[in-house]
Amino acid sequence: MLCEFGMDRFESESIKSTSRYRMDYNGDLIELHGLCVGRYSKKQPSFLYTRKFRRCWVYGDSKPPLPGYYNKELVTTNSFALLEEASLQFLEWWLEYELWISKNTDPSYREECFNTFKKLPKSTVWLHPDIALSWLQQYRESRSNLKRSREWKREYSIPLVS
C-alpha cells in the first residue's frame, strides 16, 4: 500500500533483505523502515522513532539515518517542546496516510495488518486499530487532556484478535 500511496521502495543498505520506503512530503522527507520511521526537515525539527528503543526523538539532520545506526550527536533528548513540534509534523503525514488507507482499502485491512504484526517475533502491539486513530487525532488536537495510550488500552479493553 505504501507504494500505491506514492512512496518509493528501495533496499536498505544497512540491513540485508529489508526495504525502506521514502517520499517527499511538503518539502520534507518521510522515511519508513521496520527499525525506524521519521520525518526529516530542513526547516523545522526532524522526527525519528526507533523501534529498538521504543522512543521518539528530535533528530538533528534533514537526511534519515541508516536504520539501526543512530548518531547520538544528532539526537536531542532534553526538549519536550521540540519533540512535540516534530511529532506533530510527522503525525500530519501519518493521519493523511490513514485517511487514504480508509478510502482505498477494505475495512478489514487495518485489522489484518494489526494481526500480522503481533505475530512477528519481538513485536509489541500498540493500540487496536479501532481506537488507535482516535488516540492519534486526540493527540493532535488536545494533548493536555490526553491519557497515555496504555491507559486507553486498559480502558477500552478491546480483545486482541488472533
CSV table of C-alpha atoms in Angstrom, one decimal, residues 34-120:
chain,number,residue,atom,x,y,z
A,34,GLY,CA,11.0,-1.7,10.2
A,35,LEU,CA,13.5,-0.3,12.6
A,36,CYS,CA,12.7,3.4,12.4
A,37,VAL,CA,10.4,6.0,10.9
A,38,GLY,CA,10.8,9.7,10.6
A,39,ARG,CA,10.1,13.0,9.0
A,40,TYR,CA,13.3,14.8,8.1
A,41,SER,CA,13.2,18.5,7.5
A,42,LYS,CA,15.5,21.4,6.6
A,43,LYS,CA,13.1,24.0,8.1
A,44,GLN,CA,11.8,22.5,11.4
A,45,PRO,CA,12.8,19.9,13.9
A,46,SER,CA,13.1,16.4,12.4
A,47,PHE,CA,11.3,13.5,14.0
A,48,LEU,CA,12.7,10.0,14.5
A,49,TYR,CA,11.1,7.0,16.1
A,50,THR,CA,13.3,3.9,16.8
A,51,ARG,CA,11.7,0.5,17.4
A,52,LYS,CA,14.7,-0.8,19.3
A,53,PHE,CA,14.4,1.9,21.9
A,54,ARG,CA,10.6,2.3,21.5
A,55,ARG,CA,11.1,6.0,21.7
A,56,CYS,CA,10.7,9.2,19.7
A,57,TRP,CA,13.5,11.7,19.2
A,58,VAL,CA,14.2,15.1,17.7
A,59,TYR,CA,16.7,14.3,15.1
A,60,GLY,CA,19.3,17.0,14.0
A,61,ASP,CA,19.5,16.2,10.3
A,62,SER,CA,17.4,16.5,7.3
A,63,LYS,CA,18.7,13.2,6.0
A,64,PRO,CA,17.5,9.9,7.5
A,65,PRO,CA,19.9,7.7,9.4
A,66,LEU,CA,20.7,4.3,8.2
A,67,PRO,CA,18.3,2.0,10.1
A,68,GLY,CA,19.9,0.6,13.2
A,69,TYR,CA,22.7,3.2,13.2
A,70,TYR,CA,21.8,6.4,15.1
A,71,ASN,CA,24.4,9.2,15.7
A,72,LYS,CA,24.0,10.2,19.3
A,73,GLU,CA,25.2,13.7,18.5
A,74,LEU,CA,22.2,14.2,16.2
A,75,VAL,CA,19.6,13.0,18.8
A,76,THR,CA,18.1,15.6,21.1
A,77,THR,CA,16.8,14.2,24.3
A,78,ASN,CA,16.1,17.2,26.5
A,79,SER,CA,13.4,19.3,24.8
A,80,PHE,CA,9.9,18.3,25.2
A,81,ALA,CA,8.6,21.3,23.2
A,82,LEU,CA,10.8,20.4,20.2
A,83,LEU,CA,9.8,16.8,20.4
A,84,GLU,CA,6.1,17.8,20.5
A,85,GLU,CA,6.5,20.0,17.4
A,86,ALA,CA,8.4,17.4,15.5
A,87,SER,CA,5.9,14.6,16.4
A,88,LEU,CA,3.0,16.8,15.2
A,89,GLN,CA,4.8,17.3,11.9
A,90,PHE,CA,5.1,13.5,11.5
A,91,LEU,CA,1.6,13.0,12.7
A,92,GLU,CA,0.3,15.3,9.9
A,93,TRP,CA,1.7,12.8,7.3
A,94,TRP,CA,0.6,9.8,9.3
A,95,LEU,CA,-3.1,10.9,9.6
A,96,GLU,CA,-3.1,11.8,5.9
A,97,TYR,CA,-1.9,8.3,5.1
A,98,GLU,CA,-4.5,6.7,7.4
A,99,LEU,CA,-7.3,8.7,5.7
A,100,TRP,CA,-6.0,7.4,2.3
A,101,ILE,CA,-6.0,3.9,3.7
A,102,SER,CA,-9.6,4.1,4.9
A,103,LYS,CA,-10.7,5.4,1.4
A,104,ASN,CA,-8.7,2.9,-0.6
A,105,THR,CA,-8.8,-0.4,1.2
A,106,ASP,CA,-11.3,-2.9,2.6
A,107,PRO,CA,-12.5,-2.0,6.1
A,108,SER,CA,-10.7,-5.2,7.4
A,109,TYR,CA,-7.3,-4.1,6.1
A,110,ARG,CA,-6.1,-2.4,9.3
A,111,GLU,CA,-7.3,-5.4,11.4
A,112,GLU,CA,-5.3,-7.7,9.2
A,113,CYS,CA,-2.2,-5.5,9.5
A,114,PHE,CA,-2.5,-5.5,13.3
A,115,ASN,CA,-2.9,-9.3,13.5
A,116,THR,CA,0.1,-9.9,11.2
A,117,PHE,CA,2.3,-7.5,13.2
A,118,LYS,CA,1.5,-9.0,16.5
A,119,LYS,CA,2.6,-12.4,15.2
A,120,LEU,CA,6.1,-11.2,14.4
